[in-house]
């Protein structure tokens, strides 16, 4: 059989030239940036695990209740009618990401992204511990030994961690009370949440076992946004070409050579497998491992640190820093506009959300005396942090019998209740098959609203003229 063609030139960092998978087993490089990232990562791990369990005013800090279509953030619950608020919040977060990227490059990817945090500070350290270091991992890859006892042990540990993360993910959508209750019950009593948890756990396991850095390189769009979000003044992790080139070997390099000794330490430590000396690349997550590795080499050869460092493209070209530029002025203004509008809308939001609904079944019914009975369903969502009582009043003239079985209607804090009221009136009050009435709902405190509602009725059988 003819061998497949081999690609010439640069290919994806996770591929060999023949198209086969190139497993990335980076060598950890201790240094000041790794120490700082480790502190941040451990704090974020605790935060990501605890976040769905934390409470604010009796509500979760974050709960995405998809079946009820209710989203809770920091104690505030957003209903389907809050599309404006959600839009303002979403745009604010998006613009903030734009600003963060324009100022500090991919600092999110290298320092705070859950993929990076869990991969580089939990799963890879476990891999090196179990398999005997990155050199042993590379040897197992080279010999295609994927199911040795050490790797099977690693997979077992990964499986346990995947289930923990899968349940944590589920807690963001069902709440901790439901999660803990289901964990104590048989999966057959709640098959759908269990299936979601199992699917997410499997996805987490495959991600950190097999897909790994390809999530950043192939799946995540953030790297592709670089071309639009970065400018030449943005802070990035970069190699100083002017100082480093041309490259030489050893401490006694020939005169005229740059500081780079071509040791490839920056390549061996990169979690995405790239060569930072090739310039700004989509695959670079700005994790600073190359900077720590290079600083250690510079110390050994007696050269100044910072050959690879946080800098900008303009700074490398010898241009002065310029903080005030189009992006750093426009993005804060847009963010202030949208986030300010969000805060104002949130502060002035009604303490209750009321929706009038039509009847279930027939639009109206007739009594024996010919009068018309209309049902109006009233859905009240209590947005406050305490139980409220809502009075329901019929505002039209006397002559109609207003029946409200639950009046006042008591609604628990954060709950939504639907009740029905009935309006009985003569058929003569209807014109062209309809009549408009007014209802008022209030809590005797901060909330009061009037509604005009169309009642369907009979057409053409009124025995007396319409009563206005």
Short mmCIF file of C-alpha atoms in Angstrom, two decimals:
data_model
loop_
_atom_site.label_atom_id
_atom_site.label_comp_id
_atom_site.label_asym_id
_atom_site.label_seq_id
_atom_site.Cartn_x
_atom_site.Cartn_y
_atom_site.Cartn_z
CA UNK A 1 0.00 0.00 0.00
CA UNK A 2 1.29 3.46 -0.90
CA UNK A 3 2.15 5.62 2.09
CA UNK A 4 -0.08 8.67 2.57
CA UNK A 5 1.36 11.97 1.39
CA UNK A 6 3.23 13.96 4.02
CA UNK A 7 2.39 17.63 4.47
CA UNK A 8 5.32 19.95 4.00
CA UNK A 9 5.73 23.04 6.11
CA UNK A 10 3.82 24.07 9.21
CA UNK A 11 0.83 21.96 10.28
CA UNK A 12 -1.53 22.12 13.26
CA UNK A 13 0.40 21.87 16.52
CA UNK A 14 -1.48 18.74 17.57
CA UNK A 15 -0.82 16.91 14.28
CA UNK A 16 2.21 15.18 12.88
CA UNK A 17 3.15 15.82 9.27
CA UNK A 18 1.43 12.59 8.19
CA UNK A 19 -1.84 13.76 9.80
CA UNK A 20 -1.68 11.49 12.86
CA UNK A 21 -2.32 12.79 16.37
CA UNK A 22 0.61 14.44 18.08
CA UNK A 23 0.13 14.08 21.82
CA UNK A 24 1.24 17.14 23.76
CA UNK A 25 3.02 16.29 27.03
CA UNK A 26 4.48 19.64 28.13
CA UNK A 27 7.39 19.88 30.50
CA UNK A 28 6.39 22.02 33.52
CA UNK A 29 8.58 25.10 33.94
CA UNK A 30 8.73 26.50 37.48
CA UNK A 31 8.93 30.25 37.71
CA UNK A 32 7.29 33.39 38.99
CA UNK A 33 4.41 33.24 36.51
CA UNK A 34 3.62 29.59 37.25
CA UNK A 35 3.51 30.35 40.98
CA UNK A 36 1.08 33.20 40.41
CA UNK A 37 -1.08 31.19 38.03
CA UNK A 38 -1.17 28.29 40.48
CA UNK A 39 -2.50 30.53 43.26
CA UNK A 40 -5.15 31.93 40.92
CA UNK A 41 -6.03 28.47 39.60
CA UNK A 42 -6.56 26.90 43.02
CA UNK A 43 -8.72 29.82 44.07
CA UNK A 44 -10.77 29.47 40.88
CA UNK A 45 -11.17 25.72 41.37
CA UNK A 46 -12.70 26.35 44.77
CA UNK A 47 -14.86 29.10 43.29
CA UNK A 48 -16.12 27.01 40.35
CA UNK A 49 -17.01 24.12 42.67
CA UNK A 50 -18.66 26.29 45.33
CA UNK A 51 -20.40 28.84 43.11
CA UNK A 52 -23.69 26.94 42.54
CA UNK A 53 -23.91 26.20 46.29
CA UNK A 54 -23.48 29.78 47.52
CA UNK A 55 -26.54 31.81 48.53
CA UNK A 56 -27.48 35.47 48.33
CA UNK A 57 -30.73 36.58 49.97
CA UNK A 58 -31.81 32.96 50.15
CA UNK A 59 -31.24 32.36 46.43
CA UNK A 60 -28.33 30.70 44.60
CA UNK A 61 -25.63 32.93 43.22
CA UNK A 62 -26.25 31.23 39.89
CA UNK A 63 -29.08 28.94 38.79
CA UNK A 64 -30.08 28.38 35.17
CA UNK A 65 -33.48 26.73 35.51
CA UNK A 66 -34.23 25.85 31.89
CA UNK A 67 -37.55 23.98 32.43
CA UNK A 68 -38.98 26.98 34.30
CA UNK A 69 -37.12 29.45 32.05
CA UNK A 70 -35.78 31.28 35.08
CA UNK A 71 -32.18 32.49 35.42
CA UNK A 72 -30.81 33.55 38.80
CA UNK A 73 -27.62 35.61 39.12
CA UNK A 74 -26.38 36.84 42.51
CA UNK A 75 -29.80 36.55 44.13
CA UNK A 76 -31.77 38.20 41.30
CA UNK A 77 -34.12 36.01 39.28
CA UNK A 78 -34.81 36.82 35.64
CA UNK A 79 -38.01 35.57 34.02
CA UNK A 80 -38.85 35.11 30.32
CA UNK A 81 -40.34 38.62 30.38
CA UNK A 82 -36.93 40.05 31.33
CA UNK A 83 -35.47 39.75 27.84
CA UNK A 84 -34.36 43.39 27.89
CA UNK A 85 -32.43 42.92 31.13
CA UNK A 86 -30.81 39.72 29.88
CA UNK A 87 -29.88 41.39 26.60
CA UNK A 88 -28.27 44.33 28.40
CA UNK A 89 -26.36 41.98 30.70
CA UNK A 90 -25.20 39.76 27.83
CA UNK A 91 -23.99 42.71 25.74
CA UNK A 92 -22.22 44.17 28.80
CA UNK A 93 -20.33 40.92 29.40
CA UNK A 94 -19.45 40.66 25.70
CA UNK A 95 -18.11 44.22 25.53
CA UNK A 96 -16.15 43.65 28.77
CA UNK A 97 -14.48 40.64 27.13
CA UNK A 98 -13.63 42.83 24.15
CA UNK A 99 -12.06 45.41 26.46
CA UNK A 100 -10.17 42.79 28.47
CA UNK A 101 -8.75 41.29 25.29
CA UNK A 102 -7.81 44.67 23.82
CA UNK A 103 -5.89 45.54 27.00
CA UNK A 104 -4.42 42.23 28.15
CA UNK A 105 -4.72 39.81 25.24
CA UNK A 106 -5.84 36.28 26.07
CA UNK A 107 -5.44 36.64 29.82
CA UNK A 108 -8.76 34.81 30.24
CA UNK A 109 -7.48 31.78 28.32
CA UNK A 110 -4.22 31.44 30.19
CA UNK A 111 -5.36 32.37 33.69
CA UNK A 112 -9.07 31.81 34.28
CA UNK A 113 -10.70 29.61 31.63
CA UNK A 114 -12.05 26.42 33.28
CA UNK A 115 -10.49 24.33 30.50
CA UNK A 116 -7.03 25.69 31.30
CA UNK A 117 -7.50 25.71 35.07
CA UNK A 118 -8.62 22.10 35.32
CA UNK A 119 -6.30 20.78 32.58
CA UNK A 120 -3.05 22.42 33.64
CA UNK A 121 -3.46 22.44 37.41
CA UNK A 122 -5.36 19.22 38.10
CA UNK A 123 -5.45 16.71 35.27
CA UNK A 124 -1.91 17.16 33.91
CA UNK A 125 -0.30 17.12 37.40
CA UNK A 126 -2.17 13.88 38.15
CA UNK A 127 -0.95 12.48 34.83
CA UNK A 128 2.68 13.31 35.59
CA UNK A 129 2.35 11.92 39.12
CA UNK A 130 0.80 8.61 38.05
CA UNK A 131 2.78 8.02 34.86
CA UNK A 132 6.16 9.07 36.27
CA UNK A 133 6.69 12.47 34.71
CA UNK A 134 6.31 13.99 31.29
CA UNK A 135 9.24 11.96 29.85
CA UNK A 136 7.53 8.69 30.80
CA UNK A 137 4.27 9.94 29.29
CA UNK A 138 6.06 10.72 26.04
CA UNK A 139 7.66 7.26 26.07
CA UNK A 140 4.25 5.61 26.48
CA UNK A 141 2.94 7.67 23.56
CA UNK A 142 5.92 6.72 21.41
CA UNK A 143 5.41 3.01 22.16
CA UNK A 144 1.62 3.39 21.69
CA UNK A 145 0.96 1.97 25.16
CA UNK A 146 -2.37 3.54 26.02
CA UNK A 147 -3.65 0.87 28.43
CA UNK A 148 -0.78 0.15 30.77
CA UNK A 149 -1.59 -0.26 34.49
CA UNK A 150 -0.40 3.28 35.21
CA UNK A 151 -2.60 4.74 32.50
CA UNK A 152 -5.59 2.66 33.59
CA UNK A 153 -5.12 4.06 37.10
CA UNK A 154 -4.97 7.56 35.63
CA UNK A 155 -8.18 6.93 33.68
CA UNK A 156 -9.90 5.72 36.87
CA UNK A 157 -8.90 8.89 38.74
CA UNK A 158 -10.02 10.98 35.78
CA UNK A 159 -13.37 9.18 35.82
CA UNK A 160 -13.98 10.07 39.48
CA UNK A 161 -13.06 13.71 38.85
CA UNK A 162 -15.29 13.78 35.76
CA UNK A 163 -18.28 12.63 37.84
CA UNK A 164 -17.56 15.34 40.42
CA UNK A 165 -17.41 18.00 37.71
CA UNK A 166 -20.47 16.52 36.00
CA UNK A 167 -22.52 16.82 39.19
CA UNK A 168 -21.19 20.34 39.75
CA UNK A 169 -22.27 21.26 36.23
CA UNK A 170 -25.73 19.82 36.91
CA UNK A 171 -25.99 21.91 40.10
CA UNK A 172 -25.85 25.07 37.98
CA UNK A 173 -29.12 23.98 36.31
CA UNK A 174 -31.14 22.18 39.00
CA UNK A 175 -29.91 23.70 42.27
CA UNK A 176 -28.10 22.06 45.14
CA UNK A 177 -31.25 20.89 46.96
CA UNK A 178 -32.45 18.83 44.01
CA UNK A 179 -28.93 17.58 43.30
CA UNK A 180 -28.32 16.29 46.83
CA UNK A 181 -31.78 14.72 46.95
CA UNK A 182 -31.23 12.91 43.66
CA UNK A 183 -27.78 11.72 44.71
CA UNK A 184 -29.42 9.90 47.63
CA UNK A 185 -32.03 8.26 45.38
CA UNK A 186 -32.00 5.70 42.61
CA UNK A 187 -31.26 7.08 39.11
CA UNK A 188 -34.49 5.43 37.93
CA UNK A 189 -36.45 7.94 40.03
CA UNK A 190 -35.01 10.87 38.04
CA UNK A 191 -33.70 9.46 34.73
CA UNK A 192 -33.42 12.72 32.79
CA UNK A 193 -31.13 14.59 35.24
CA UNK A 194 -29.09 11.43 35.70
CA UNK A 195 -28.68 11.11 31.93
CA UNK A 196 -27.59 14.76 31.72
CA UNK A 197 -25.05 14.23 34.52
CA UNK A 198 -23.74 11.02 32.93
CA UNK A 199 -23.45 12.68 29.51
CA UNK A 200 -21.61 15.69 30.93
CA UNK A 201 -19.31 13.43 32.98
CA UNK A 202 -18.49 11.42 29.86
CA UNK A 203 -17.83 14.64 27.96
CA UNK A 204 -15.52 15.90 30.72
CA UNK A 205 -13.69 12.57 30.79
CA UNK A 206 -13.17 12.54 27.01
CA UNK A 207 -12.16 16.19 27.02
CA UNK A 208 -9.38 15.87 29.60
CA UNK A 209 -8.34 12.36 28.55
CA UNK A 210 -8.41 12.59 24.77
CA UNK A 211 -9.42 15.96 23.28
CA UNK A 212 -7.42 18.09 25.73
CA UNK A 213 -5.66 21.12 24.20
CA UNK A 214 -7.62 20.66 20.97
CA UNK A 215 -10.54 22.29 22.79
CA UNK A 216 -8.55 25.54 22.73
CA UNK A 217 -7.12 25.06 19.25
CA UNK A 218 -10.05 23.56 17.33
CA UNK A 219 -13.32 23.95 19.25
CA UNK A 220 -13.12 27.28 21.07
CA UNK A 221 -13.73 30.36 18.88
CA UNK A 222 -11.93 32.75 21.22
CA UNK A 223 -8.55 32.26 19.58
CA UNK A 224 -10.05 33.16 16.21
CA UNK A 225 -11.41 36.38 17.68
CA UNK A 226 -7.84 37.57 18.24
CA UNK A 227 -7.55 39.08 14.79
CA UNK A 228 -10.56 41.29 15.48
CA UNK A 229 -10.08 42.01 19.18
CA UNK A 230 -6.34 42.61 19.46
CA UNK A 231 -4.37 45.58 18.21
CA UNK A 232 -0.63 46.17 18.15
CA UNK A 233 -0.77 47.86 21.58
CA UNK A 234 -2.49 44.90 23.27
CA UNK A 235 -0.44 43.11 25.92
CA UNK A 236 0.58 39.64 24.75
CA UNK A 237 3.19 37.01 25.58
CA UNK A 238 5.80 37.42 22.85
CA UNK A 239 9.36 36.59 21.85
CA UNK A 240 11.73 39.53 21.34
CA UNK A 241 12.97 38.84 17.82
CA UNK A 242 15.37 41.80 17.78
CA UNK A 243 17.15 40.62 20.89
CA UNK A 244 16.96 36.89 20.25
CA UNK A 245 17.94 36.56 16.58
CA UNK A 246 20.02 35.14 15.07
CA UNK A 247 19.99 32.14 17.36
CA UNK A 248 23.09 30.41 18.65
CA UNK A 249 24.03 27.46 20.86
CA UNK A 250 25.72 27.38 24.25
CA UNK A 251 27.09 30.00 26.59
CA UNK A 252 30.11 30.76 24.44
CA UNK A 253 28.20 31.69 21.33
CA UNK A 254 29.90 33.49 18.45
CA UNK A 255 29.83 37.31 18.35
CA UNK A 256 26.87 38.75 16.50
CA UNK A 257 24.39 36.09 17.64
CA UNK A 258 21.25 36.90 19.58
CA UNK A 259 20.39 35.83 23.11
CA UNK A 260 18.28 32.83 22.04
CA UNK A 261 20.37 29.68 22.43
CA UNK A 262 17.94 27.51 20.43
CA UNK A 263 17.35 25.18 23.38
CA UNK A 264 13.64 24.73 22.51
CA UNK A 265 12.69 24.92 26.19
CA UNK A 266 9.83 27.24 25.22
CA UNK A 267 8.50 24.63 22.78
CA UNK A 268 8.82 21.70 25.18
CA UNK A 269 6.85 23.50 27.89
CA UNK A 270 4.03 24.87 25.71
CA UNK A 271 0.64 23.24 26.54
CA UNK A 272 -0.56 23.74 22.95
CA UNK A 273 2.70 22.64 21.32
CA UNK A 274 3.58 25.82 19.43
CA UNK A 275 6.84 27.69 19.01
CA UNK A 276 6.40 31.18 20.47
CA UNK A 277 9.34 32.35 18.33
CA UNK A 278 7.13 32.06 15.24
CA UNK A 279 5.21 35.15 16.36
CA UNK A 280 1.64 35.75 17.52
CA UNK A 281 -0.42 32.62 16.85
CA UNK A 282 -4.03 31.61 17.25
CA UNK A 283 -3.04 28.59 19.35
CA UNK A 284 -1.19 30.64 21.98
CA UNK A 285 -3.24 30.96 25.19
CA UNK A 286 -0.74 33.33 26.89
CA UNK A 287 -0.10 30.94 29.77
CA UNK A 288 3.49 32.32 30.28
CA UNK A 289 5.06 28.86 30.60
CA UNK A 290 7.43 29.74 27.76
CA UNK A 291 8.43 32.92 29.63
CA UNK A 292 9.27 30.96 32.79
CA UNK A 293 11.22 28.37 30.80
CA UNK A 294 13.19 31.03 28.91
CA UNK A 295 13.97 33.02 32.07
CA UNK A 296 15.49 29.89 33.63
CA UNK A 297 17.71 29.38 30.57
CA UNK A 298 18.74 33.05 30.52
CA UNK A 299 19.81 32.71 34.16
CA UNK A 300 21.99 29.74 33.24
CA UNK A 301 23.72 31.45 30.32
CA UNK A 302 24.12 34.76 32.13
CA UNK A 303 21.77 36.80 29.97
CA UNK A 304 19.02 39.19 31.12
CA UNK A 305 15.57 37.77 31.66
CA UNK A 306 12.63 38.78 29.50
CA UNK A 307 13.54 37.38 26.09
CA UNK A 308 9.97 36.05 26.19
CA UNK A 309 7.74 38.33 28.22
CA UNK A 310 4.50 40.24 28.50
CA UNK A 311 4.77 43.04 25.97
CA UNK A 312 3.05 44.33 22.84
CA UNK A 313 3.79 44.21 19.14
CA UNK A 314 4.40 47.96 19.07
CA UNK A 315 6.73 47.76 22.09
CA UNK A 316 8.78 45.08 20.34
CA UNK A 317 9.01 47.40 17.35
CA UNK A 318 10.35 50.18 19.58
CA UNK A 319 7.19 52.28 19.60
CA UNK A 320 6.01 54.00 22.81
CA UNK A 321 2.95 52.67 24.66
CA UNK A 322 -0.32 54.39 23.88
CA UNK A 323 -3.09 53.65 26.34
CA UNK A 324 -5.65 56.01 24.79
CA UNK A 325 -6.67 54.52 21.48
CA UNK A 326 -9.93 53.76 19.70
CA UNK A 327 -10.56 50.42 21.40
CA UNK A 328 -9.67 51.53 24.93
CA UNK A 329 -11.95 54.55 24.62
CA UNK A 330 -14.86 53.03 22.69
CA UNK A 331 -15.17 49.77 24.65
CA UNK A 332 -15.40 51.41 28.12
CA UNK A 333 -17.97 53.89 26.82
CA UNK A 334 -20.12 51.13 25.31
CA UNK A 335 -19.71 48.99 28.44
CA UNK A 336 -20.70 51.89 30.70
CA UNK A 337 -23.73 52.58 28.52
CA UNK A 338 -25.08 49.04 28.48
CA UNK A 339 -24.13 48.03 32.02
CA UNK A 340 -25.45 51.32 33.38
CA UNK A 341 -28.72 50.73 31.55
CA UNK A 342 -28.81 47.22 33.02
CA UNK A 343 -28.32 48.50 36.58
CA UNK A 344 -30.99 51.19 36.14
CA UNK A 345 -33.45 48.70 34.66
CA UNK A 346 -32.69 46.23 37.45
CA UNK A 347 -33.14 48.86 40.17
CA UNK A 348 -36.45 50.07 38.73
CA UNK A 349 -37.78 46.62 37.90
CA UNK A 350 -41.23 45.85 39.24
CA UNK A 351 -41.46 43.78 42.43
CA UNK A 352 -43.93 41.46 40.73
CA UNK A 353 -44.57 40.15 37.25
CA UNK A 354 -48.25 39.71 36.35
CA UNK A 355 -49.58 37.99 33.24
CA UNK A 356 -53.25 37.64 32.30
CA UNK A 357 -54.16 34.44 30.49
CA UNK A 358 -57.25 33.20 28.73
CA UNK A 359 -59.40 30.31 29.90
CA UNK A 360 -58.63 26.63 29.45
CA UNK A 361 -61.27 25.09 27.21
CA UNK A 362 -64.35 27.03 26.08
CA UNK A 363 -63.87 30.82 25.77
CA UNK A 364 -67.03 31.41 27.86
CA UNK A 365 -70.04 29.58 29.25
CA UNK A 366 -73.75 30.47 29.64
CA UNK A 367 -75.80 30.25 32.81
CA UNK A 368 -79.42 29.12 32.86
CA UNK A 369 -80.59 32.74 33.02
CA UNK A 370 -78.55 33.60 29.91
CA UNK A 371 -75.74 35.42 31.68
CA UNK A 372 -72.18 34.91 30.45
CA UNK A 373 -69.37 33.48 32.58
CA UNK A 374 -65.78 34.36 31.64
CA UNK A 375 -62.69 32.88 33.23
CA UNK A 376 -59.50 34.96 33.51
CA UNK A 377 -56.33 33.27 34.71
CA UNK A 378 -53.86 35.50 36.54
CA UNK A 379 -50.21 34.47 36.85
CA UNK A 380 -48.25 36.38 39.50
CA UNK A 381 -44.50 36.03 40.03
CA UNK A 382 -43.28 37.43 43.34
CA UNK A 383 -39.85 38.96 42.75
CA UNK A 384 -39.27 40.00 46.35
CA UNK A 385 -37.46 38.11 49.08
CA UNK A 386 -40.55 37.63 51.27
CA UNK A 387 -44.10 36.36 50.96
CA UNK A 388 -46.59 38.84 49.49
CA UNK A 389 -50.39 39.11 49.37
CA UNK A 390 -51.95 40.46 46.18
CA UNK A 391 -55.44 41.96 46.01
CA UNK A 392 -57.38 41.44 42.78
CA UNK A 393 -60.07 44.03 42.07
CA UNK A 394 -62.68 44.35 39.30
CA UNK A 395 -62.89 48.01 38.28
CA UNK A 396 -65.95 48.10 35.99
CA UNK A 397 -69.39 49.37 37.03
CA UNK A 398 -71.71 47.31 39.24
CA UNK A 399 -73.89 44.73 37.59
CA UNK A 400 -71.30 42.02 37.12
CA UNK A 401 -70.62 39.31 39.64
CA UNK A 402 -66.87 39.08 40.27
CA UNK A 403 -65.76 35.78 41.82
CA UNK A 404 -62.16 35.41 43.06
CA UNK A 405 -61.71 32.19 45.07
CA UNK A 406 -58.24 33.29 46.23
CA UNK A 407 -58.36 36.96 47.08
CA UNK A 408 -55.98 38.16 48.37
CA UNK A 409 -53.60 35.72 46.69
CA UNK A 410 -50.58 34.77 48.80
CA UNK A 411 -47.36 34.12 46.86
CA UNK A 412 -44.18 32.90 48.53
CA UNK A 413 -40.87 34.69 48.03
CA UNK A 414 -39.54 34.08 44.54
CA UNK A 415 -42.49 31.85 43.65
CA UNK A 416 -44.98 32.00 40.80
CA UNK A 417 -48.67 31.21 41.32
CA UNK A 418 -51.54 31.08 38.86
CA UNK A 419 -55.13 31.63 40.02
CA UNK A 420 -58.46 32.07 38.25
CA UNK A 421 -61.18 34.68 38.62
CA UNK A 422 -64.66 34.54 37.09
CA UNK A 423 -66.78 37.41 35.78
CA UNK A 424 -70.52 36.78 35.44
CA UNK A 425 -72.53 39.44 33.58
CA UNK A 426 -75.54 39.79 31.29
CA UNK A 427 -75.13 38.96 27.63
CA UNK A 428 -76.37 42.45 26.78
CA UNK A 429 -73.04 43.89 27.90
CA UNK A 430 -71.25 42.30 24.94
CA UNK A 431 -70.98 44.06 21.59
CA UNK A 432 -69.78 42.22 18.47
CA UNK A 433 -68.89 39.22 20.61
CA UNK A 434 -66.54 40.95 23.05
CA UNK A 435 -66.32 43.24 26.04
CA UNK A 436 -63.30 44.97 27.57
CA UNK A 437 -62.96 45.07 31.34
CA UNK A 438 -60.38 46.43 33.76
CA UNK A 439 -58.65 44.61 36.60
CA UNK A 440 -56.32 45.99 39.27
CA UNK A 441 -53.71 43.97 41.13
CA UNK A 442 -51.73 45.41 44.04
CA UNK A 443 -49.82 44.32 47.13
CA UNK A 444 -50.77 47.36 49.24
CA UNK A 445 -47.12 48.42 49.18
CA UNK A 446 -44.92 49.04 46.15
CA UNK A 447 -46.77 47.21 43.40
CA UNK A 448 -49.97 48.29 41.68
CA UNK A 449 -51.01 47.72 38.08
CA UNK A 450 -54.21 48.01 36.07
CA UNK A 451 -54.97 45.76 33.11
CA UNK A 452 -57.49 46.01 30.31
CA UNK A 453 -58.65 42.58 29.19
CA UNK A 454 -60.86 41.48 26.30
CA UNK A 455 -63.62 39.04 27.28
CA UNK A 456 -65.15 36.93 24.48
CA UNK A 457 -68.93 36.57 24.49
CA UNK A 458 -72.02 35.78 22.42
CA UNK A 459 -72.75 37.54 19.14
CA UNK A 460 -76.18 38.87 18.17
CA UNK A 461 -78.35 37.35 20.90
CA UNK A 462 -78.52 40.29 23.31
CA UNK A 463 -82.12 40.97 24.34
CA UNK A 464 -81.46 44.56 25.41
CA UNK A 465 -79.22 47.32 24.11
CA UNK A 466 -75.61 47.26 25.19
CA UNK A 467 -74.90 48.72 28.60
CA UNK A 468 -71.81 50.92 28.30
#
